[in-house]
């Protein structure tokens, strides 16, 4: 079971537990491989990307990430009911454009573009929550949407088995937003630092910016589908989310 409940006004087809876990395992494998072409494009390893950033930027990464998350959380929530959910390909096309614009001007424009792209991705995550039967207007679902950003980034070289973000507990009472962001920002700062560095690659800036955003958008969309797929299955089966995460991990071995 999860803290978030499925919407009562939405009828969803029942899932086959084992088949759904197999499907989600395949999504994880796909998501963990989306960054390889980008790394080939910029000609470096993921662990070297952040070292390419100026020390002043590296030192302020977590603060910049927290600011981007806070802006994005408010803007994405405010857009629901005003702007319709878009398809995966359209969302990726939009962020491809913002990434190209961010990469065109180097590091300065990439930093300015960061909250814009984060908002678009978070808005897409909210749409994915809705497609799985969860109401993004509810505080616990909004927290779950933000939690997707705690996943290891697309340039991480793990096998997709780090699913700790799915069972991360976030408070949705009291000073909820600042508390959630304080937990997520340190995790997201590393992949966003890699994104900024890739966008700032000399000569390749515009192309690398577009490719980086495409990779990041695709990755977090897939991770959102894994998270909300597991949450939906937990509700249907009346089973602890931790049990499903354990069974999913076994499929990745």
PDB file of C-alpha atoms in Angstrom:
ATOM      1  CA  UNK A   1       0.000   0.000   0.000  1.00  0.00           C
ATOM      2  CA  UNK A   2       1.032   3.631  -0.478  1.00  0.00           C
ATOM      3  CA  UNK A   3       0.107   6.964   1.098  1.00  0.00           C
ATOM      4  CA  UNK A   4      -1.534   8.067  -2.175  1.00  0.00           C
ATOM      5  CA  UNK A   5      -4.906   6.612  -3.109  1.00  0.00           C
ATOM      6  CA  UNK A   6      -6.213   5.966  -6.602  1.00  0.00           C
ATOM      7  CA  UNK A   7      -8.900   8.326  -7.848  1.00  0.00           C
ATOM      8  CA  UNK A   8     -12.409   7.002  -7.304  1.00  0.00           C
ATOM      9  CA  UNK A   9     -13.705   8.608 -10.531  1.00  0.00           C
ATOM     10  CA  UNK A  10     -11.268   6.739 -12.795  1.00  0.00           C
ATOM     11  CA  UNK A  11     -11.817   3.121 -13.825  1.00  0.00           C
ATOM     12  CA  UNK A  12      -8.583   1.294 -14.667  1.00  0.00           C
ATOM     13  CA  UNK A  13      -8.132  -2.187 -16.049  1.00  0.00           C
ATOM     14  CA  UNK A  14      -6.768  -4.624 -13.436  1.00  0.00           C
ATOM     15  CA  UNK A  15      -3.089  -5.440 -13.787  1.00  0.00           C
ATOM     16  CA  UNK A  16      -1.447  -8.849 -13.855  1.00  0.00           C
ATOM     17  CA  UNK A  17       1.113  -8.539 -11.051  1.00  0.00           C
ATOM     18  CA  UNK A  18       3.937 -10.572 -12.599  1.00  0.00           C
ATOM     19  CA  UNK A  19       3.457  -9.218 -16.116  1.00  0.00           C
ATOM     20  CA  UNK A  20       3.418  -5.651 -14.816  1.00  0.00           C
ATOM     21  CA  UNK A  21       6.635  -6.160 -12.854  1.00  0.00           C
ATOM     22  CA  UNK A  22       8.266  -7.622 -15.979  1.00  0.00           C
ATOM     23  CA  UNK A  23       7.129  -4.575 -17.971  1.00  0.00           C
ATOM     24  CA  UNK A  24       8.436  -2.131 -15.376  1.00  0.00           C
ATOM     25  CA  UNK A  25      11.780  -3.956 -15.239  1.00  0.00           C
ATOM     26  CA  UNK A  26      12.097  -3.471 -18.999  1.00  0.00           C
ATOM     27  CA  UNK A  27      11.360   0.242 -18.588  1.00  0.00           C
ATOM     28  CA  UNK A  28      14.113   0.494 -15.996  1.00  0.00           C
ATOM     29  CA  UNK A  29      16.597  -1.161 -18.328  1.00  0.00           C
ATOM     30  CA  UNK A  30      15.632   1.224 -21.132  1.00  0.00           C
ATOM     31  CA  UNK A  31      15.848   4.265 -18.842  1.00  0.00           C
ATOM     32  CA  UNK A  32      19.305   3.342 -17.547  1.00  0.00           C
ATOM     33  CA  UNK A  33      20.722   3.248 -21.080  1.00  0.00           C
ATOM     34  CA  UNK A  34      19.467   6.546 -22.483  1.00  0.00           C
ATOM     35  CA  UNK A  35      22.562   8.560 -21.526  1.00  0.00           C
ATOM     36  CA  UNK A  36      25.211   6.550 -23.385  1.00  0.00           C
ATOM     37  CA  UNK A  37      24.855   8.353 -26.712  1.00  0.00           C
ATOM     38  CA  UNK A  38      25.014  11.719 -24.980  1.00  0.00           C
ATOM     39  CA  UNK A  39      28.264  10.825 -23.243  1.00  0.00           C
ATOM     40  CA  UNK A  40      29.682   9.711 -26.588  1.00  0.00           C
ATOM     41  CA  UNK A  41      28.640  13.037 -28.075  1.00  0.00           C
ATOM     42  CA  UNK A  42      30.416  15.156 -25.483  1.00  0.00           C
ATOM     43  CA  UNK A  43      33.396  12.804 -25.431  1.00  0.00           C
ATOM     44  CA  UNK A  44      33.760  12.263 -21.710  1.00  0.00           C
ATOM     45  CA  UNK A  45      32.692  10.081 -18.815  1.00  0.00           C
ATOM     46  CA  UNK A  46      29.791  10.989 -16.528  1.00  0.00           C
ATOM     47  CA  UNK A  47      32.052  11.332 -13.490  1.00  0.00           C
ATOM     48  CA  UNK A  48      34.207  13.879 -15.351  1.00  0.00           C
ATOM     49  CA  UNK A  49      31.370  16.167 -16.395  1.00  0.00           C
ATOM     50  CA  UNK A  50      30.928  18.049 -13.123  1.00  0.00           C
ATOM     51  CA  UNK A  51      34.701  18.643 -12.959  1.00  0.00           C
ATOM     52  CA  UNK A  52      34.277  20.652 -16.165  1.00  0.00           C
ATOM     53  CA  UNK A  53      32.153  23.234 -14.328  1.00  0.00           C
ATOM     54  CA  UNK A  54      33.737  26.307 -12.703  1.00  0.00           C
ATOM     55  CA  UNK A  55      34.257  25.942  -8.949  1.00  0.00           C
ATOM     56  CA  UNK A  56      31.750  28.725  -8.242  1.00  0.00           C
ATOM     57  CA  UNK A  57      29.037  26.792 -10.104  1.00  0.00           C
ATOM     58  CA  UNK A  58      29.953  23.467  -8.479  1.00  0.00           C
ATOM     59  CA  UNK A  59      29.772  25.087  -5.055  1.00  0.00           C
ATOM     60  CA  UNK A  60      26.298  26.454  -5.704  1.00  0.00           C
ATOM     61  CA  UNK A  61      24.813  23.416  -7.438  1.00  0.00           C
ATOM     62  CA  UNK A  62      22.665  22.242  -4.544  1.00  0.00           C
ATOM     63  CA  UNK A  63      21.336  25.755  -3.931  1.00  0.00           C
ATOM     64  CA  UNK A  64      20.544  26.247  -7.636  1.00  0.00           C
ATOM     65  CA  UNK A  65      18.845  22.838  -7.722  1.00  0.00           C
ATOM     66  CA  UNK A  66      16.689  23.655  -4.689  1.00  0.00           C
ATOM     67  CA  UNK A  67      15.667  26.976  -6.253  1.00  0.00           C
ATOM     68  CA  UNK A  68      14.777  25.279  -9.549  1.00  0.00           C
ATOM     69  CA  UNK A  69      12.731  22.628  -7.740  1.00  0.00           C
ATOM     70  CA  UNK A  70      10.800  25.200  -5.711  1.00  0.00           C
ATOM     71  CA  UNK A  71       9.974  27.302  -8.779  1.00  0.00           C
ATOM     72  CA  UNK A  72       9.061  24.211 -10.750  1.00  0.00           C
ATOM     73  CA  UNK A  73       6.854  22.752  -8.025  1.00  0.00           C
ATOM     74  CA  UNK A  74       4.746  25.904  -7.830  1.00  0.00           C
ATOM     75  CA  UNK A  75       4.613  26.579 -11.575  1.00  0.00           C
ATOM     76  CA  UNK A  76       3.776  22.997 -12.580  1.00  0.00           C
ATOM     77  CA  UNK A  77       0.986  22.784 -10.014  1.00  0.00           C
ATOM     78  CA  UNK A  78      -0.469  26.146 -11.095  1.00  0.00           C
ATOM     79  CA  UNK A  79      -0.580  25.026 -14.737  1.00  0.00           C
ATOM     80  CA  UNK A  80      -2.872  22.063 -14.096  1.00  0.00           C
ATOM     81  CA  UNK A  81      -6.408  22.827 -15.223  1.00  0.00           C
ATOM     82  CA  UNK A  82      -5.101  25.590 -17.484  1.00  0.00           C
ATOM     83  CA  UNK A  83      -2.741  23.678 -19.765  1.00  0.00           C
ATOM     84  CA  UNK A  84      -3.638  20.203 -21.013  1.00  0.00           C
ATOM     85  CA  UNK A  85      -1.272  17.265 -20.520  1.00  0.00           C
ATOM     86  CA  UNK A  86       0.877  16.602 -23.572  1.00  0.00           C
ATOM     87  CA  UNK A  87       2.203  13.401 -25.115  1.00  0.00           C
ATOM     88  CA  UNK A  88       5.697  12.130 -24.333  1.00  0.00           C
ATOM     89  CA  UNK A  89       7.078  13.115 -27.721  1.00  0.00           C
ATOM     90  CA  UNK A  90       5.697  16.660 -27.515  1.00  0.00           C
ATOM     91  CA  UNK A  91       7.125  17.176 -24.037  1.00  0.00           C
ATOM     92  CA  UNK A  92      10.501  15.921 -25.259  1.00  0.00           C
ATOM     93  CA  UNK A  93      10.299  18.198 -28.298  1.00  0.00           C
ATOM     94  CA  UNK A  94       9.600  21.210 -26.069  1.00  0.00           C
ATOM     95  CA  UNK A  95      12.502  20.466 -23.728  1.00  0.00           C
ATOM     96  CA  UNK A  96      14.713  19.759 -26.737  1.00  0.00           C
ATOM     97  CA  UNK A  97      14.031  23.351 -27.800  1.00  0.00           C
ATOM     98  CA  UNK A  98      14.689  24.807 -24.349  1.00  0.00           C
ATOM     99  CA  UNK A  99      17.876  22.761 -24.107  1.00  0.00           C
ATOM    100  CA  UNK A 100      19.118  24.085 -27.447  1.00  0.00           C
ATOM    101  CA  UNK A 101      18.418  27.626 -26.271  1.00  0.00           C
ATOM    102  CA  UNK A 102      20.193  26.936 -22.995  1.00  0.00           C
ATOM    103  CA  UNK A 103      23.224  25.433 -24.718  1.00  0.00           C
ATOM    104  CA  UNK A 104      23.441  28.224 -27.305  1.00  0.00           C
ATOM    105  CA  UNK A 105      24.657  30.780 -24.790  1.00  0.00           C
ATOM    106  CA  UNK A 106      26.916  28.465 -22.812  1.00  0.00           C
ATOM    107  CA  UNK A 107      26.815  28.056 -19.056  1.00  0.00           C
ATOM    108  CA  UNK A 108      24.987  31.308 -18.275  1.00  0.00           C
ATOM    109  CA  UNK A 109      22.010  30.493 -20.504  1.00  0.00           C
ATOM    110  CA  UNK A 110      22.042  26.843 -19.364  1.00  0.00           C
ATOM    111  CA  UNK A 111      21.651  28.007 -15.748  1.00  0.00           C
ATOM    112  CA  UNK A 112      18.785  30.309 -16.716  1.00  0.00           C
ATOM    113  CA  UNK A 113      17.080  27.478 -18.619  1.00  0.00           C
ATOM    114  CA  UNK A 114      17.304  25.033 -15.695  1.00  0.00           C
ATOM    115  CA  UNK A 115      14.031  25.923 -13.869  1.00  0.00           C
ATOM    116  CA  UNK A 116      12.135  26.114 -17.178  1.00  0.00           C
ATOM    117  CA  UNK A 117      13.023  22.586 -18.226  1.00  0.00           C
ATOM    118  CA  UNK A 118      12.563  21.260 -14.685  1.00  0.00           C
ATOM    119  CA  UNK A 119       9.032  22.710 -14.679  1.00  0.00           C
ATOM    120  CA  UNK A 120       8.170  21.093 -18.013  1.00  0.00           C
ATOM    121  CA  UNK A 121       9.463  17.710 -16.853  1.00  0.00           C
ATOM    122  CA  UNK A 122       7.646  17.953 -13.510  1.00  0.00           C
ATOM    123  CA  UNK A 123       4.450  18.895 -15.322  1.00  0.00           C
ATOM    124  CA  UNK A 124       4.867  15.781 -17.488  1.00  0.00           C
ATOM    125  CA  UNK A 125       5.388  13.679 -14.341  1.00  0.00           C
ATOM    126  CA  UNK A 126       2.105  15.015 -12.953  1.00  0.00           C
ATOM    127  CA  UNK A 127       0.397  13.922 -16.179  1.00  0.00           C
ATOM    128  CA  UNK A 128       1.893  10.442 -15.776  1.00  0.00           C
ATOM    129  CA  UNK A 129       0.553  10.281 -12.213  1.00  0.00           C
ATOM    130  CA  UNK A 130      -2.891  11.131 -13.565  1.00  0.00           C
ATOM    131  CA  UNK A 131      -2.682   8.461 -16.279  1.00  0.00           C
ATOM    132  CA  UNK A 132      -2.000   5.889 -13.543  1.00  0.00           C
ATOM    133  CA  UNK A 133      -5.098   6.944 -11.612  1.00  0.00           C
ATOM    134  CA  UNK A 134      -3.578   9.343  -9.052  1.00  0.00           C
ATOM    135  CA  UNK A 135      -4.841  12.901  -8.603  1.00  0.00           C
ATOM    136  CA  UNK A 136      -1.937  15.410  -8.852  1.00  0.00           C
ATOM    137  CA  UNK A 137      -4.035  17.963  -6.936  1.00  0.00           C
ATOM    138  CA  UNK A 138      -3.592  15.895  -3.757  1.00  0.00           C
ATOM    139  CA  UNK A 139      -0.570  16.850  -1.625  1.00  0.00           C
ATOM    140  CA  UNK A 140       0.684  13.267  -1.284  1.00  0.00           C
ATOM    141  CA  UNK A 141       0.597  12.784  -5.072  1.00  0.00           C
ATOM    142  CA  UNK A 142       2.359  16.095  -5.671  1.00  0.00           C
ATOM    143  CA  UNK A 143       5.038  14.878  -3.238  1.00  0.00           C
ATOM    144  CA  UNK A 144       5.309  11.598  -5.166  1.00  0.00           C
ATOM    145  CA  UNK A 145       5.748  13.558  -8.424  1.00  0.00           C
ATOM    146  CA  UNK A 146       8.584  15.582  -6.926  1.00  0.00           C
ATOM    147  CA  UNK A 147      10.133  12.382  -5.556  1.00  0.00           C
ATOM    148  CA  UNK A 148      10.821  11.100  -9.089  1.00  0.00           C
ATOM    149  CA  UNK A 149      13.670  13.633  -9.252  1.00  0.00           C
ATOM    150  CA  UNK A 150      15.413  11.704  -6.457  1.00  0.00           C
ATOM    151  CA  UNK A 151      16.141   8.864  -8.889  1.00  0.00           C
ATOM    152  CA  UNK A 152      19.719   8.420 -10.029  1.00  0.00           C
ATOM    153  CA  UNK A 153      20.268  10.515 -13.145  1.00  0.00           C
ATOM    154  CA  UNK A 154      20.369   9.237 -16.730  1.00  0.00           C
ATOM    155  CA  UNK A 155      24.158   9.495 -16.887  1.00  0.00           C
ATOM    156  CA  UNK A 156      24.613   7.281 -13.838  1.00  0.00           C
ATOM    157  CA  UNK A 157      26.338   4.014 -14.699  1.00  0.00           C
ATOM    158  CA  UNK A 158      24.289   1.767 -12.416  1.00  0.00           C
ATOM    159  CA  UNK A 159      21.977  -0.915 -13.802  1.00  0.00           C
ATOM    160  CA  UNK A 160      18.785   0.868 -12.800  1.00  0.00           C
ATOM    161  CA  UNK A 161      18.525  -1.151  -9.584  1.00  0.00           C
ATOM    162  CA  UNK A 162      18.777   1.851  -7.241  1.00  0.00           C
ATOM    163  CA  UNK A 163      15.082   2.169  -6.494  1.00  0.00           C
ATOM    164  CA  UNK A 164      15.451   3.761  -3.057  1.00  0.00           C
ATOM    165  CA  UNK A 165      13.758   6.922  -4.329  1.00  0.00           C
ATOM    166  CA  UNK A 166      10.462   5.034  -4.664  1.00  0.00           C
ATOM    167  CA  UNK A 167      10.251   4.283  -0.950  1.00  0.00           C
ATOM    168  CA  UNK A 168      11.630   7.670   0.145  1.00  0.00           C
ATOM    169  CA  UNK A 169       9.289   9.115   2.775  1.00  0.00           C
ATOM    170  CA  UNK A 170       8.348  12.755   2.254  1.00  0.00           C
ATOM    171  CA  UNK A 171       6.224  14.745   4.684  1.00  0.00           C
ATOM    172  CA  UNK A 172       3.214  16.522   3.200  1.00  0.00           C
ATOM    173  CA  UNK A 173       2.289  18.383   6.370  1.00  0.00           C
ATOM    174  CA  UNK A 174       3.648  21.562   7.914  1.00  0.00           C
ATOM    175  CA  UNK A 175       6.564  23.156   6.018  1.00  0.00           C
ATOM    176  CA  UNK A 176       6.199  20.422   3.433  1.00  0.00           C
ATOM    177  CA  UNK A 177       7.787  21.982   0.366  1.00  0.00           C
ATOM    178  CA  UNK A 178      11.031  23.084   2.016  1.00  0.00           C
ATOM    179  CA  UNK A 179      11.348  19.707   3.739  1.00  0.00           C
ATOM    180  CA  UNK A 180      10.790  17.742   0.520  1.00  0.00           C
ATOM    181  CA  UNK A 181      13.224  19.873  -1.434  1.00  0.00           C
ATOM    182  CA  UNK A 182      15.860  19.561   1.310  1.00  0.00           C
ATOM    183  CA  UNK A 183      15.749  15.771   0.826  1.00  0.00           C
ATOM    184  CA  UNK A 184      15.648  15.771  -2.966  1.00  0.00           C
ATOM    185  CA  UNK A 185      17.995  18.626  -3.936  1.00  0.00           C
ATOM    186  CA  UNK A 186      21.242  16.840  -2.928  1.00  0.00           C
ATOM    187  CA  UNK A 187      20.241  13.811  -5.035  1.00  0.00           C
ATOM    188  CA  UNK A 188      19.229  15.868  -8.061  1.00  0.00           C
ATOM    189  CA  UNK A 189      22.196  18.257  -7.888  1.00  0.00           C
ATOM    190  CA  UNK A 190      24.599  15.673  -9.357  1.00  0.00           C
ATOM    191  CA  UNK A 191      22.607  14.842 -12.526  1.00  0.00           C
ATOM    192  CA  UNK A 192      21.715  18.520 -13.029  1.00  0.00           C
ATOM    193  CA  UNK A 193      25.399  19.405 -12.708  1.00  0.00           C
ATOM    194  CA  UNK A 194      26.161  16.828 -15.395  1.00  0.00           C
ATOM    195  CA  UNK A 195      23.414  18.349 -17.552  1.00  0.00           C
ATOM    196  CA  UNK A 196      24.838  21.861 -17.172  1.00  0.00           C
ATOM    197  CA  UNK A 197      28.344  20.676 -18.008  1.00  0.00           C
ATOM    198  CA  UNK A 198      27.163  18.834 -21.131  1.00  0.00           C
ATOM    199  CA  UNK A 199      25.288  21.915 -22.314  1.00  0.00           C
ATOM    200  CA  UNK A 200      28.373  24.049 -21.810  1.00  0.00           C
ATOM    201  CA  UNK A 201      30.661  21.881 -23.964  1.00  0.00           C
ATOM    202  CA  UNK A 202      32.522  24.241 -26.343  1.00  0.00           C
ATOM    203  CA  UNK A 203      31.318  24.229 -29.966  1.00  0.00           C
ATOM    204  CA  UNK A 204      28.737  21.518 -29.239  1.00  0.00           C
ATOM    205  CA  UNK A 205      26.698  23.761 -26.902  1.00  0.00           C
ATOM    206  CA  UNK A 206      23.463  23.995 -28.898  1.00  0.00           C
ATOM    207  CA  UNK A 207      23.403  20.360 -30.064  1.00  0.00           C
ATOM    208  CA  UNK A 208      24.535  19.057 -26.687  1.00  0.00           C
ATOM    209  CA  UNK A 209      21.913  21.206 -24.941  1.00  0.00           C
ATOM    210  CA  UNK A 210      19.129  19.770 -27.081  1.00  0.00           C
ATOM    211  CA  UNK A 211      20.397  16.192 -26.705  1.00  0.00           C
ATOM    212  CA  UNK A 212      20.882  16.585 -22.949  1.00  0.00           C
ATOM    213  CA  UNK A 213      17.327  17.761 -22.410  1.00  0.00           C
ATOM    214  CA  UNK A 214      15.918  14.993 -24.583  1.00  0.00           C
ATOM    215  CA  UNK A 215      17.815  12.399 -22.544  1.00  0.00           C
ATOM    216  CA  UNK A 216      16.836  13.880 -19.190  1.00  0.00           C
ATOM    217  CA  UNK A 217      13.172  14.257 -20.132  1.00  0.00           C
ATOM    218  CA  UNK A 218      12.960  10.699 -21.463  1.00  0.00           C
ATOM    219  CA  UNK A 219      14.668   9.342 -18.365  1.00  0.00           C
ATOM    220  CA  UNK A 220      12.446  11.029 -15.785  1.00  0.00           C
ATOM    221  CA  UNK A 221       9.295  10.181 -17.745  1.00  0.00           C
ATOM    222  CA  UNK A 222      10.266   6.507 -17.645  1.00  0.00           C
ATOM    223  CA  UNK A 223      11.191   6.648 -13.959  1.00  0.00           C
ATOM    224  CA  UNK A 224       7.819   8.274 -13.245  1.00  0.00           C
ATOM    225  CA  UNK A 225       6.075   5.399 -15.010  1.00  0.00           C
ATOM    226  CA  UNK A 226       8.042   2.908 -12.923  1.00  0.00           C
ATOM    227  CA  UNK A 227       7.171   4.690  -9.683  1.00  0.00           C
ATOM    228  CA  UNK A 228       3.471   5.241 -10.385  1.00  0.00           C
ATOM    229  CA  UNK A 229       3.170   1.790 -11.952  1.00  0.00           C
ATOM    230  CA  UNK A 230       4.413   0.283  -8.702  1.00  0.00           C
ATOM    231  CA  UNK A 231       2.151   2.553  -6.652  1.00  0.00           C
ATOM    232  CA  UNK A 232      -0.875   1.529  -8.698  1.00  0.00           C
ATOM    233  CA  UNK A 233       0.041  -2.154  -8.341  1.00  0.00           C
ATOM    234  CA  UNK A 234       0.489  -1.725  -4.572  1.00  0.00           C
ATOM    235  CA  UNK A 235      -3.005  -0.253  -4.305  1.00  0.00           C
ATOM    236  CA  UNK A 236      -4.558  -2.971  -6.453  1.00  0.00           C
ATOM    237  CA  UNK A 237      -2.832  -5.848  -4.657  1.00  0.00           C
ATOM    238  CA  UNK A 238      -3.078  -4.267  -1.191  1.00  0.00           C
ATOM    239  CA  UNK A 239       0.632  -5.008  -0.885  1.00  0.00           C
ATOM    240  CA  UNK A 240       3.442  -2.953   0.678  1.00  0.00           C
ATOM    241  CA  UNK A 241       5.350  -0.936  -1.907  1.00  0.00           C
ATOM    242  CA  UNK A 242       8.622  -2.220  -0.453  1.00  0.00           C
ATOM    243  CA  UNK A 243       7.672  -5.807  -1.374  1.00  0.00           C
ATOM    244  CA  UNK A 244       7.055  -4.834  -4.990  1.00  0.00           C
ATOM    245  CA  UNK A 245      10.342  -2.915  -5.162  1.00  0.00           C
ATOM    246  CA  UNK A 246      12.142  -6.013  -3.856  1.00  0.00           C
ATOM    247  CA  UNK A 247      10.521  -8.224  -6.495  1.00  0.00           C
ATOM    248  CA  UNK A 248      11.297  -5.696  -9.220  1.00  0.00           C
ATOM    249  CA  UNK A 249      14.962  -5.581  -8.217  1.00  0.00           C
ATOM    250  CA  UNK A 250      15.206  -9.372  -8.528  1.00  0.00           C
ATOM    251  CA  UNK A 251      14.194  -9.055 -12.175  1.00  0.00           C
ATOM    252  CA  UNK A 252      17.153  -6.759 -12.826  1.00  0.00           C
ATOM    253  CA  UNK A 253      19.782  -9.248 -11.639  1.00  0.00           C
TER     254      UNK A 253
END
